Amino acid sequence: MNKARWIGLALLAAAPLAGMGDYPLHLIILCLLWAFVYTGWAVMGRLGMVSLGHGAFLGVGAYVVVMGWNHFHISPWLGLPLALAATAALAFLIGYPCFRFKIVGHYFALVTLALSEVVRLIIIALRDYTGGSLGVTPKTALAKASWSLSAMQFSSKLVWFYVILMVWLAGLWIWTRVDRSMSRLALEAISQEEDAAASIGMSVTRLKLGVTMVSALMTCVGGVLYAQYQLYVNPESVSGIGISLQMVFGAIAGGMFVRLGPTVGAVFTLLLAEGLRLTIGHDIHGLDATIYGLMLVLFIIFMPKGILGAAIEAYEKRRRAPRVAPA
Amino acid sequence: MLSVSRLTKRFGGFTAVNEVSFELARGEILGLIGPNGSGKSTTFNLIAGALAPSAGSIRLQGREIVGEPANRIAHHGVARTFQIPRPFRRLSVVENVALAAYYGQQERPSRENAFAQAREALALVNLPAEDSARVDGLGAAGLKKLELARALATRPQLLLADESLGGLDETEMHQAADMLAAIRAQRGITIIWVEHIMGALMRIVDRCLVLDHGEVIAQGPPQEVAHDPKVIEVYLGSDAEDVQATVAARTG
Ligand SMILES: Nc1ncnc2c1ncn2[C@@H]1O[C@H](COP(=O)(O)OP(=O)(O)OP(=O)(O)O)[C@@H](O)[C@H]1O
Ligand SMILES: [Mg+2]
């Protein structure tokens, strides 16, 4: 198993060297980037904190860095910690009262949903700086060179591939660390019996805030990378309901309880989006969001463990079955 | 150890606990009894910080704990069981208890120590401590034991045990009662025990506090309480003679 994992990783890392076209490489990069973001969402989503507001953190990441660069000549490398600080503050602002006053389940989802919309509306309202709904492009540093480290801009897709591959791996590592931590057990306990958890000394607020921070900061990093890679962001693509729902969909469809679940979800979402684009095109506004919503409901009802979760379960059932039969 | 004074809890216009006052000495076992709905579990919820009192004071070793959240009160050394067991169903039996050992003590042990302490607590209540033991595999009696093991794993100084024996058979019941007495003897824990099965309770408690409609109607040693006409009227009823016999057998 372990060997297969390393071979798979080596193949993935070597794939672009085999000379694939720019477009397939672009799709792989986006896949890994969204896989990282969905993994970040799943860090808290799997523990019963279903946030419909992660678009807010993605938006803060993308816009703080781009605004800092465009208006204040702050290098994205400096913008990144600023964005992380802003995200942490925002996550605390929304998380602390929710967790302190036991806003859970649907109510938590609604509060966070409002958060992502507020961030989107703020970005649009500040149109003089942000370009409003039309979006914004980071001032290019690629006029004379093909890359600029200080501007975090690289025209080579290969560079981005390796950067985002590393970030994705880091995301999986964080997921695993959280998975094996005492906090994860504690949060599962909290999501099942909050009063009993408090009665044995768990600080529900602090534990929930902890994973929320991890999850929000990962999402923020995703937003920064998205903006720097695409060199264009608009409020719809990094904040608001649409993208927040897409994160929920990706993580749940792939399987939020297994490490590679959100990654499978990212592949699935991308294939779905490409499929929709080829069959329906861009014409019918809002149709894709409707389809995501519908499919999300179907997944939650019929495949709550997601594609990978269900596959692993089926595999283990088959492996165990022969041992039971002779007895 | 514990000093409760004029403790009151109102739910809307209804007073569930009304000006309850009592003192508890270190190492004592107090039986908290009374008819259904008399306010016993509510009193536990108030002491453990699960509910905020409407009025009154609760002092633990001289320190006022009213207003502190449940998790901090746990760190002050108060553990409680729930009348209706509230296990973490999707975690294993050991994990249930290990969380209590990890988060419930004032000084946080390492993960390994927490699991080792959890196994000790499980052994104490006679529950399987293998990693594979699931909560779903436990019956009603097992769940009660799990409640107790989880509470004990926080190494409390004051244990609030809410009807731990309902659902156990006669021998199990007496085993469990003896176990509480043994825990008190070994660890010097102070215990408040809520229990409707007088045969078990009266055998081991040092003192009783009787509630009715949220008010204290009697308190004192078992032999006094068992003969108190008011207690017989509102609670013991036709069982009074059996209870008196139990108490007599114990003192005799
Ligand atoms: N959260 C609540 N809201 C409203 N009323 C409540 C609440 N909790 C308890 N009560 C009421 O307070 C009264 C005392 O309840 P409590 O659970 O303390 O009784 P008890 O002595 O533990 O009874 P039992 O022996 O049946 O366990 C009951 O009438 C109950 O309905
Ligand atoms: Mg009760």
Coordinates of C-alpha atoms and ligand atoms in Angstrom, one line a residue:
Chain A
M1 CA 0.0 0.0 0.0
N2 CA 2.7 2.4 1.1
K3 CA 4.7 1.5 -2.0
A4 CA 1.8 2.1 -4.3
R5 CA 1.4 5.5 -2.7
W6 CA 4.9 6.5 -3.5
I7 CA 4.7 5.2 -7.0
G8 CA 1.5 7.1 -7.6
L9 CA 3.1 10.3 -6.3
A10 CA 6.2 9.8 -8.4
L11 CA 4.0 9.3 -11.5
L12 CA 2.0 12.4 -10.7
A13 CA 5.1 14.5 -10.2
A14 CA 6.7 13.2 -13.4
A15 CA 3.5 13.5 -15.5
P16 CA 4.1 17.1 -16.8
L17 CA 7.6 16.2 -17.8
A18 CA 6.2 13.8 -20.4
G19 CA 5.2 16.9 -22.4
M20 CA 1.5 17.2 -21.9
G21 CA -0.2 20.2 -23.4
D22 CA -0.8 23.4 -21.5
Y23 CA -4.5 22.8 -21.1
P24 CA -4.3 19.3 -19.4
L25 CA -1.6 20.7 -17.2
H26 CA -3.8 23.6 -16.3
L27 CA -6.6 21.2 -15.4
I28 CA -4.3 19.2 -13.2
I29 CA -3.1 22.3 -11.4
L30 CA -6.6 23.5 -10.8
C31 CA -7.5 20.0 -9.6
L32 CA -4.7 20.0 -7.0
L33 CA -5.5 23.5 -5.9
W34 CA -9.1 22.8 -5.3
A35 CA -8.2 19.4 -3.7
F36 CA -6.1 21.4 -1.2
V37 CA -9.0 23.8 -0.5
Y38 CA -11.6 21.0 -0.2
T39 CA -9.2 19.2 2.1
G40 CA -9.1 22.3 4.2
W41 CA -12.8 22.5 4.3
A42 CA -13.1 18.8 5.3
V43 CA -10.7 19.4 8.3
M44 CA -13.6 21.0 10.1
G45 CA -16.6 19.7 8.0
R46 CA -16.0 16.1 8.9
L47 CA -16.2 17.1 12.6
G48 CA -19.8 18.3 12.3
M49 CA -19.0 21.9 11.6
V50 CA -20.5 22.4 8.2
S51 CA -19.5 25.8 7.0
L52 CA -21.2 27.4 4.0
G53 CA -18.9 30.3 4.5
H54 CA -15.5 29.3 3.4
G55 CA -15.8 31.5 0.3
A56 CA -15.2 34.3 2.8
F57 CA -11.7 33.0 3.6
L58 CA -10.9 32.3 0.0
G59 CA -12.0 35.8 -0.9
V60 CA -10.0 37.4 1.9
G61 CA -6.9 35.5 0.8
A62 CA -7.2 36.4 -2.9
Y63 CA -8.2 40.0 -2.4
V64 CA -5.9 41.1 0.4
V65 CA -2.9 39.9 -1.5
V66 CA -4.0 41.4 -4.9
M67 CA -5.1 44.7 -3.3
G68 CA -1.9 44.9 -1.3
W69 CA 0.1 44.4 -4.5
N70 CA -1.9 46.7 -6.7
H71 CA -2.5 49.6 -4.3
F72 CA 0.4 49.5 -1.8
H73 CA 3.2 47.6 -3.6
I74 CA 3.2 45.0 -1.0
S75 CA 4.8 41.8 -2.2
P76 CA 2.4 38.8 -2.1
W77 CA 5.0 37.2 0.1
L78 CA 4.2 39.9 2.7
G79 CA 0.6 40.0 1.6
L80 CA 0.2 36.3 2.5
P81 CA 0.8 36.8 6.3
L82 CA -1.4 39.8 6.2
A83 CA -4.2 37.8 4.5
L84 CA -3.7 35.0 7.0
A85 CA -4.0 37.5 9.9
A86 CA -7.1 38.9 8.4
T87 CA -8.6 35.4 7.9
A88 CA -7.7 34.4 11.5
A89 CA -9.4 37.6 12.7
L90 CA -12.5 36.9 10.6
A91 CA -12.7 33.3 11.6
F92 CA -12.5 34.3 15.3
L93 CA -15.1 36.9 14.8
I94 CA -17.6 34.5 13.4
G95 CA -16.4 31.3 15.3
Y96 CA -16.2 32.6 18.8
P97 CA -19.8 33.7 19.2
C98 CA -21.1 30.7 17.3
F99 CA -19.2 28.2 19.5
R100 CA -19.6 30.1 22.7
F101 CA -23.4 30.2 22.3
K102 CA -23.7 26.7 20.9
I103 CA -24.8 27.7 17.4
V104 CA -24.5 24.3 15.6
G105 CA -25.9 22.4 12.7
H106 CA -28.2 24.3 10.4
Y107 CA -27.9 27.5 12.3
F108 CA -24.1 27.4 12.0
A109 CA -24.4 26.7 8.3
L110 CA -26.7 29.7 7.9
V111 CA -24.5 32.1 9.9
T112 CA -21.5 31.1 7.9
L113 CA -23.5 31.4 4.6
A114 CA -24.2 35.0 5.6
L115 CA -20.5 35.5 6.2
S116 CA -19.5 34.5 2.7
E117 CA -22.1 36.7 1.1
V118 CA -21.1 39.7 3.3
V119 CA -17.5 39.3 2.1
R120 CA -18.7 39.1 -1.6
L121 CA -20.8 42.2 -1.1
I122 CA -18.0 44.1 0.5
I123 CA -15.7 43.3 -2.4
I124 CA -18.4 44.6 -4.8
A125 CA -19.1 47.7 -2.7
L126 CA -15.4 48.7 -2.8
R127 CA -15.5 48.6 -6.6
D128 CA -13.2 51.7 -6.8
Y129 CA -10.4 49.6 -5.4
T130 CA -11.5 46.0 -6.2
G131 CA -13.0 46.5 -9.7
G132 CA -16.3 45.3 -8.4
S133 CA -18.0 42.4 -10.1
L134 CA -15.7 42.7 -13.1
G135 CA -12.9 41.4 -11.1
V136 CA -9.3 42.5 -10.9
T137 CA -5.9 41.5 -12.3
P138 CA -2.8 41.8 -10.2
K139 CA -0.5 44.3 -11.8
T140 CA 1.8 42.3 -14.0
A141 CA 5.4 41.8 -13.2
L142 CA 5.8 39.7 -16.3
A143 CA 6.1 42.4 -18.9
K144 CA 9.8 42.0 -19.3
A145 CA 10.5 38.7 -17.6
S146 CA 8.8 35.3 -17.7
W147 CA 8.8 35.2 -13.9
S148 CA 9.1 37.4 -10.8
L149 CA 9.7 35.8 -7.5
S150 CA 8.9 39.0 -5.5
A151 CA 5.6 39.4 -7.3
M152 CA 4.8 35.7 -6.9
Q153 CA 4.1 35.6 -10.7
F154 CA 5.3 32.8 -12.9
S155 CA 4.3 32.4 -16.5
S156 CA 5.5 28.8 -16.5
K157 CA 2.7 26.3 -15.7
L158 CA 5.4 23.8 -14.7
V159 CA 6.5 26.0 -11.8
W160 CA 2.9 26.4 -10.6
F161 CA 2.4 22.7 -10.9
Y162 CA 5.3 21.9 -8.5
V163 CA 4.3 24.7 -6.1
I164 CA 0.8 23.6 -5.9
L165 CA 1.7 19.9 -5.7
M166 CA 3.8 20.7 -2.6
V167 CA 1.0 22.7 -1.1
W168 CA -1.5 19.9 -1.8
L169 CA 0.9 17.4 -0.1
A170 CA 1.2 19.8 2.9
G171 CA -2.6 19.9 3.0
L172 CA -2.8 16.1 3.2
W173 CA -0.2 16.2 5.9
I174 CA -2.2 18.7 8.0
W175 CA -5.3 16.6 7.5
T176 CA -3.5 13.5 8.8
R177 CA -2.1 15.4 11.7
V178 CA -5.5 16.6 12.7
D179 CA -7.0 13.1 12.1
R180 CA -4.6 11.5 14.5
S181 CA -4.8 14.2 17.2
M182 CA -6.7 14.1 20.5
S183 CA -8.5 17.2 19.3
R184 CA -10.1 15.2 16.5
L185 CA -11.5 12.6 19.0
A186 CA -12.6 15.4 21.2
L187 CA -14.4 17.2 18.4
E188 CA -16.2 14.0 17.4
A189 CA -17.3 13.6 21.0
I190 CA -18.5 17.2 21.0
S191 CA -20.4 16.7 17.8
Q192 CA -22.2 13.7 19.3
E193 CA -22.8 14.8 22.9
E194 CA -21.8 18.4 23.6
D195 CA -22.9 18.5 27.3
A196 CA -21.2 15.2 28.1
A197 CA -18.0 16.5 26.5
A198 CA -18.1 19.7 28.5
S199 CA -18.7 17.7 31.7
I200 CA -15.3 15.9 31.2
G201 CA -13.4 19.1 30.9
M202 CA -13.4 19.9 27.2
S203 CA -13.5 23.5 26.3
V204 CA -15.9 23.2 23.4
T205 CA -15.2 26.8 22.3
R206 CA -11.5 26.5 22.2
L207 CA -11.4 23.1 20.5
K208 CA -13.8 24.2 17.8
L209 CA -11.9 27.4 17.3
G210 CA -8.7 25.5 16.9
V211 CA -9.8 23.4 13.9
T212 CA -11.7 26.3 12.5
M213 CA -8.5 28.3 12.4
V214 CA -6.6 25.5 10.7
S215 CA -9.4 25.1 8.1
A216 CA -9.8 28.8 7.5
L217 CA -6.1 29.5 7.1
M218 CA -5.7 26.6 4.6
T219 CA -8.6 28.0 2.6
C220 CA -7.0 31.5 2.7
V221 CA -3.7 30.1 1.3
G222 CA -5.8 28.5 -1.4
G223 CA -7.3 31.9 -2.3
V224 CA -3.9 33.5 -2.5
L225 CA -2.6 30.8 -4.8
Y226 CA -5.7 30.9 -6.9
A227 CA -5.3 34.7 -7.5
Q228 CA -1.6 34.4 -8.2
Y229 CA -2.0 31.5 -10.5
Q230 CA -4.9 32.7 -12.5
L231 CA -3.7 36.3 -12.3
Y232 CA -7.4 37.3 -12.2
V233 CA -10.0 37.1 -9.6
N234 CA -13.6 38.2 -9.3
P235 CA -16.0 38.2 -6.4
E236 CA -18.1 35.3 -7.7
S237 CA -15.2 33.0 -8.2
V238 CA -13.6 33.4 -4.8
S239 CA -16.5 34.4 -2.5
G240 CA -20.2 34.2 -2.0
I241 CA -22.6 31.3 -2.0
G242 CA -21.6 29.7 -5.2
I243 CA -18.0 28.9 -4.5
S244 CA -18.8 28.1 -0.8
L245 CA -21.3 25.5 -2.0
Q246 CA -18.9 24.1 -4.4
M247 CA -16.4 23.4 -1.6
V248 CA -19.0 21.7 0.4
F249 CA -20.0 19.7 -2.6
G250 CA -16.5 18.7 -3.5
A251 CA -15.5 17.6 0.0
I252 CA -18.7 15.6 0.6
A253 CA -19.0 14.1 -2.9
G254 CA -15.4 12.8 -2.7
G255 CA -15.7 11.7 1.0
M256 CA -14.7 14.0 3.8
F257 CA -13.8 11.2 6.3
V258 CA -10.9 9.9 4.3
R259 CA -7.7 11.6 3.5
L260 CA -7.9 11.6 -0.3
G261 CA -11.7 12.0 -0.3
P262 CA -11.7 15.8 -1.0
T263 CA -9.1 15.2 -3.7
V264 CA -11.3 12.7 -5.4
G265 CA -14.0 15.3 -5.0
A266 CA -11.9 17.9 -6.8
V267 CA -11.4 15.6 -9.7
F268 CA -15.1 14.7 -9.8
T269 CA -16.1 18.4 -9.6
L270 CA -13.8 19.3 -12.4
L271 CA -15.0 16.6 -14.7
L272 CA -18.5 17.5 -13.9
A273 CA -17.9 21.2 -14.6
E274 CA -16.1 20.4 -17.9
G275 CA -18.9 18.0 -18.8
L276 CA -21.5 20.7 -18.1
R277 CA -19.6 23.3 -20.1
L278 CA -19.3 21.0 -23.1
T279 CA -23.0 19.9 -23.0
I280 CA -24.8 23.0 -21.9
G281 CA -22.3 25.7 -22.4
H282 CA -22.3 28.9 -20.3
D283 CA -25.7 30.1 -21.4
I284 CA -28.1 29.3 -18.6
H285 CA -27.1 31.4 -15.7
G286 CA -27.2 29.7 -12.3
L287 CA -27.8 26.3 -13.8
D288 CA -24.5 24.8 -12.6
A289 CA -25.1 26.0 -9.1
T290 CA -28.5 24.3 -9.2
I291 CA -27.0 21.1 -10.4
Y292 CA -24.4 21.2 -7.7
G293 CA -27.0 21.8 -5.1
L294 CA -29.2 19.0 -6.3
M295 CA -26.3 16.5 -6.5
L296 CA -25.2 17.6 -3.0
V297 CA -28.5 16.6 -1.7
L298 CA -28.4 13.3 -3.5
F299 CA -24.9 12.5 -2.1
I300 CA -25.9 13.4 1.4
I301 CA -28.9 11.0 1.2
F302 CA -27.4 8.1 -0.8
M303 CA -23.7 8.3 -0.3
P304 CA -22.9 10.3 2.8
K305 CA -19.4 8.9 2.9
G306 CA -18.7 10.1 -0.6
I307 CA -17.2 8.4 -3.6
L308 CA -13.9 7.4 -2.0
G309 CA -15.4 6.6 1.4
A310 CA -18.0 4.3 -0.2
A311 CA -15.4 2.7 -2.4
I312 CA -13.1 1.9 0.5
E313 CA -16.1 0.5 2.5
A314 CA -17.1 -1.8 -0.4
Y315 CA -13.5 -2.9 -0.8
E316 CA -13.1 -3.7 2.9
K317 CA -16.4 -5.6 2.9
R318 CA -15.2 -7.8 0.1
R319 CA -11.9 -8.4 1.7
R320 CA -13.5 -9.4 5.0
A321 CA -16.2 -11.5 3.4
P322 CA -14.3 -14.7 2.6
R323 CA -12.9 -14.9 6.1
V324 CA -16.4 -15.0 7.5
A325 CA -17.9 -17.5 5.0
P326 CA -16.2 -20.7 6.2
A327 CA -16.9 -20.2 9.9
Chain B
M1 CA -15.7 20.3 50.7
L2 CA -19.0 21.4 49.2
S3 CA -21.3 24.0 50.6
V4 CA -24.5 24.7 48.8
S5 CA -26.6 27.6 50.0
R6 CA -30.2 28.6 49.0
L7 CA -29.7 27.1 45.6
T8 CA -32.7 27.9 43.3
K9 CA -33.5 27.1 39.7
R10 CA -36.6 28.3 37.9
F11 CA -37.7 27.2 34.5
G12 CA -40.0 30.0 33.5
G13 CA -42.6 30.2 36.2
F14 CA -41.8 26.7 37.5
T15 CA -39.4 26.3 40.4
A16 CA -37.5 23.0 40.0
V17 CA -35.0 23.6 42.8
N18 CA -36.1 25.8 45.7
E19 CA -33.6 27.3 48.2
V20 CA -31.7 24.1 48.7
S21 CA -28.9 24.3 51.2
F22 CA -26.6 21.5 52.5
E23 CA -23.0 20.9 53.4
L24 CA -20.8 18.0 52.5
A25 CA -17.6 16.9 54.2
R26 CA -14.6 15.4 52.4
G27 CA -15.0 11.6 51.9
E28 CA -18.7 11.6 52.7
I29 CA -21.2 9.7 50.6
L30 CA -24.5 11.6 50.5
G31 CA -27.7 10.0 49.2
L32 CA -29.8 12.5 47.3
I33 CA -33.3 11.0 47.1
G34 CA -36.9 12.1 46.4
P35 CA -39.8 11.3 44.1
N36 CA -39.6 11.7 40.3
G37 CA -39.3 15.3 39.3
S38 CA -38.3 16.5 42.7
G39 CA -35.2 18.3 41.4
K40 CA -32.3 15.8 41.9
S41 CA -30.9 15.8 38.4
T42 CA -31.4 19.6 38.2
T43 CA -29.4 20.0 41.4
F44 CA -26.6 18.0 39.7
N45 CA -26.8 20.1 36.6
L46 CA -26.4 23.2 38.7
I47 CA -23.4 21.9 40.7
A48 CA -21.7 20.6 37.6
G49 CA -22.3 23.9 35.7
A50 CA -24.5 22.4 33.0
L51 CA -27.2 24.8 34.1
A52 CA -26.9 28.3 35.6
P53 CA -28.8 28.7 38.9
S54 CA -31.4 31.4 39.2
A55 CA -30.1 32.2 42.7
G56 CA -27.9 30.8 45.4
S57 CA -24.3 29.9 45.9
I58 CA -22.2 26.8 45.5
R59 CA -18.8 26.7 47.1
L60 CA -16.3 24.0 46.4
Q61 CA -13.5 24.0 48.9
G62 CA -14.3 27.6 49.8
R63 CA -14.4 28.8 46.2
E64 CA -17.6 30.1 44.6
I65 CA -18.2 28.1 41.4
V66 CA -21.5 29.6 40.3
G67 CA -21.1 31.1 36.9
E68 CA -18.1 29.0 35.8
P69 CA -18.6 26.9 32.7
A70 CA -19.0 23.1 33.0
N71 CA -15.5 22.3 31.7
R72 CA -13.8 24.5 34.3
I73 CA -15.8 23.0 37.1
A74 CA -14.6 19.6 35.9
H75 CA -11.1 20.9 36.3
H76 CA -11.9 21.9 39.8
G77 CA -12.4 18.2 40.5
V78 CA -16.2 17.7 40.0
A79 CA -17.3 14.8 37.8
R80 CA -20.8 13.7 37.0
T81 CA -22.7 10.8 35.4
F82 CA -25.8 11.4 33.3
Q83 CA -29.1 9.7 34.3
I84 CA -29.7 8.8 30.7
P85 CA -26.2 7.7 29.5
R86 CA -24.6 10.0 27.0
P87 CA -21.8 8.0 25.5
F88 CA -19.9 9.2 22.4
R89 CA -21.4 6.5 20.3
R90 CA -19.1 6.7 17.3
L91 CA -16.0 6.4 19.4
S92 CA -14.7 3.2 21.0
V93 CA -15.2 2.4 24.6
V94 CA -11.6 3.2 25.5
E95 CA -11.6 6.4 23.5
N96 CA -14.7 7.5 25.4
V97 CA -12.9 7.2 28.7
A98 CA -9.4 8.3 27.4
L99 CA -10.9 11.7 26.5
A100 CA -12.0 12.1 30.1
A101 CA -8.6 11.3 31.3
Y102 CA -7.0 13.6 28.8
Y103 CA -9.2 16.7 29.1
G104 CA -10.7 16.2 32.6
Q105 CA -7.7 16.5 34.8
Q106 CA -6.1 19.6 36.0
E107 CA -2.7 18.5 34.6
R108 CA -3.1 17.1 31.1
P109 CA -1.4 13.7 30.8
S110 CA 0.2 12.5 27.6
R111 CA -1.9 10.7 25.1
E112 CA -0.4 7.3 26.1
N113 CA -1.0 8.0 29.8
A114 CA -4.6 9.0 29.1
F115 CA -5.2 5.7 27.4
A116 CA -3.5 3.8 30.2
Q117 CA -5.6 5.6 32.8
A118 CA -8.7 4.9 30.7
R119 CA -8.0 1.2 30.8
E120 CA -7.5 1.4 34.6
A121 CA -10.9 3.1 35.0
L122 CA -12.5 0.5 32.7
A123 CA -11.0 -2.3 34.8
L124 CA -12.4 -0.7 37.9
V125 CA -16.0 -0.9 36.6
N126 CA -15.5 -4.3 34.9
L127 CA -15.8 -3.2 31.3
P128 CA -13.7 -4.6 28.5
A129 CA -10.8 -2.3 27.7
E130 CA -9.8 -3.7 24.3
D131 CA -9.4 -1.2 21.5
S132 CA -12.0 -3.0 19.5
A133 CA -14.8 -2.6 22.1
R134 CA -17.6 -0.5 20.7
V135 CA -20.3 1.4 22.5
D136 CA -23.0 -0.3 20.5
G137 CA -21.9 -3.6 22.0
L138 CA -22.8 -2.4 25.5
G139 CA -26.2 -3.1 27.1
A140 CA -28.0 -0.8 29.5
A141 CA -25.9 -1.9 32.4
G142 CA -22.7 -1.5 30.3
L143 CA -23.6 2.1 29.4
K144 CA -24.2 2.9 33.1
K145 CA -20.7 1.5 33.9
L146 CA -19.2 3.5 31.0
E147 CA -20.7 6.7 32.5
L148 CA -19.1 5.9 35.8
A149 CA -15.7 5.0 34.2
R150 CA -15.7 8.2 32.2
A151 CA -16.4 10.3 35.3
L152 CA -13.8 8.5 37.4
A153 CA -11.1 8.9 34.7
T154 CA -11.1 12.6 35.3
R155 CA -9.8 11.7 38.8
P156 CA -12.5 13.8 40.6
Q157 CA -12.6 14.8 44.2
L158 CA -16.4 15.1 44.1
L159 CA -18.4 12.6 42.1
L160 CA -22.1 13.2 41.2
A161 CA -23.6 9.8 40.3
D162 CA -27.1 10.1 38.9
E163 CA -29.0 6.8 39.1
S164 CA -26.2 4.6 38.1
L165 CA -28.0 1.4 38.9
G166 CA -31.3 1.5 37.0
G167 CA -31.3 -1.5 34.7
L168 CA -28.9 -3.6 36.6
D169 CA -29.9 -6.9 38.2
E170 CA -29.8 -7.5 42.0
T171 CA -26.2 -8.8 42.2
E172 CA -24.8 -6.3 39.7
M173 CA -26.6 -3.6 41.7
H174 CA -24.9 -4.6 45.0
Q175 CA -21.6 -4.9 43.2
A176 CA -21.9 -1.4 41.9
A177 CA -22.9 -0.1 45.3
D178 CA -19.9 -1.8 46.9
M179 CA -17.8 -0.4 44.1
L180 CA -18.8 3.2 45.0
A181 CA -17.9 2.5 48.6
A182 CA -14.6 1.0 47.6
I183 CA -13.8 4.0 45.3
R184 CA -14.5 6.3 48.2
A185 CA -12.3 4.2 50.5
Q186 CA -9.4 4.0 48.0
R187 CA -9.3 7.4 46.5
G188 CA -11.0 9.4 49.3
I189 CA -13.6 10.7 46.8
T190 CA -16.6 12.5 48.1
I191 CA -19.8 11.3 46.4
I192 CA -23.3 12.5 46.0
W193 CA -25.5 9.6 44.8
V194 CA -28.9 9.8 43.4
E195 CA -30.7 6.5 43.3
H196 CA -34.2 5.2 43.5
I197 CA -33.2 1.7 44.6
M198 CA -33.2 2.3 48.3
G199 CA -32.0 -1.3 49.1
A200 CA -28.6 -0.4 47.5
L201 CA -28.4 3.2 48.5
M202 CA -29.2 3.0 52.1
R203 CA -26.6 0.3 52.6
I204 CA -23.7 2.6 51.9
V205 CA -24.5 6.3 52.3
D206 CA -23.4 8.2 55.3
R207 CA -26.2 10.7 55.1
C208 CA -29.4 11.4 53.1
L209 CA -30.9 14.6 51.7
V210 CA -34.5 14.3 50.7
L211 CA -36.1 16.5 48.1
D212 CA -39.7 17.0 47.3
H213 CA -40.9 19.6 44.7
G214 CA -37.5 21.1 44.7
E215 CA -37.4 21.6 48.5
V216 CA -35.4 19.8 51.2
I217 CA -37.9 18.0 53.4
A218 CA -35.4 16.0 55.5
Q219 CA -31.7 15.4 55.9
G220 CA -29.7 13.3 58.2
P221 CA -28.4 9.8 58.7
P222 CA -30.2 6.9 57.0
Q223 CA -31.8 5.5 60.2
E224 CA -33.4 8.9 60.9
V225 CA -34.5 9.6 57.4
A226 CA -36.0 6.1 57.0
H227 CA -38.3 6.7 59.9
D228 CA -39.2 10.3 59.1
P229 CA -43.0 10.4 58.6
K230 CA -42.7 13.1 55.9
V231 CA -40.2 11.1 53.9
I232 CA -42.4 8.0 54.2
E233 CA -45.4 10.0 53.1
V234 CA -44.0 11.6 50.0
Y235 CA -41.4 9.0 48.9
L236 CA -40.9 5.7 50.7
G237 CA -44.6 4.8 51.1
S238 CA -45.2 1.1 51.4
D239 CA -41.4 0.4 51.0
A240 CA -40.7 2.1 54.3
E241 CA -40.4 -1.1 56.3
D242 CA -38.0 -2.7 53.8
V243 CA -35.8 0.4 53.9
Q244 CA -35.9 0.5 57.7
A245 CA -34.8 -3.2 57.7
T246 CA -32.0 -2.4 55.3
V247 CA -30.8 0.4 57.5
A248 CA -31.2 -1.7 60.7
A249 CA -29.2 -4.6 59.2
R250 CA -26.4 -2.2 58.4
T251 CA -26.1 -0.5 61.7
G252 CA -26.7 -3.8 63.6
Ligands
LIG1 N1 -34.5 22.1 31.1 C1 -35.7 22.1 31.7 N2 -36.7 22.9 31.3 C2 -37.9 22.9 32.0 N3 -38.2 22.1 33.0 C3 -37.2 21.2 33.4 C4 -35.9 21.2 32.8 N4 -35.2 20.2 33.4 C5 -36.0 19.7 34.4 N5 -37.2 20.3 34.4 C6 -38.3 20.0 35.3 O1 -37.8 20.2 36.6 C7 -38.3 19.2 37.5 C8 -37.2 18.5 38.2 O2 -36.6 17.6 37.3 P1 -35.3 16.7 37.7 O3 -34.9 16.1 36.4 O4 -34.4 17.5 38.4 O5 -36.0 15.6 38.6 P2 -35.4 14.3 39.3 O6 -35.5 14.5 40.7 O7 -34.0 14.1 38.7 O8 -36.4 13.2 38.8 P3 -36.1 11.7 38.4 O9 -36.1 11.0 39.7 O10 -37.3 11.3 37.6 O11 -34.8 11.6 37.7 C9 -39.2 18.3 36.6 O12 -40.5 18.7 36.8 C10 -38.7 18.6 35.2 O13 -39.8 18.5 34.3
MG2 MG -33.2 12.7 37.6

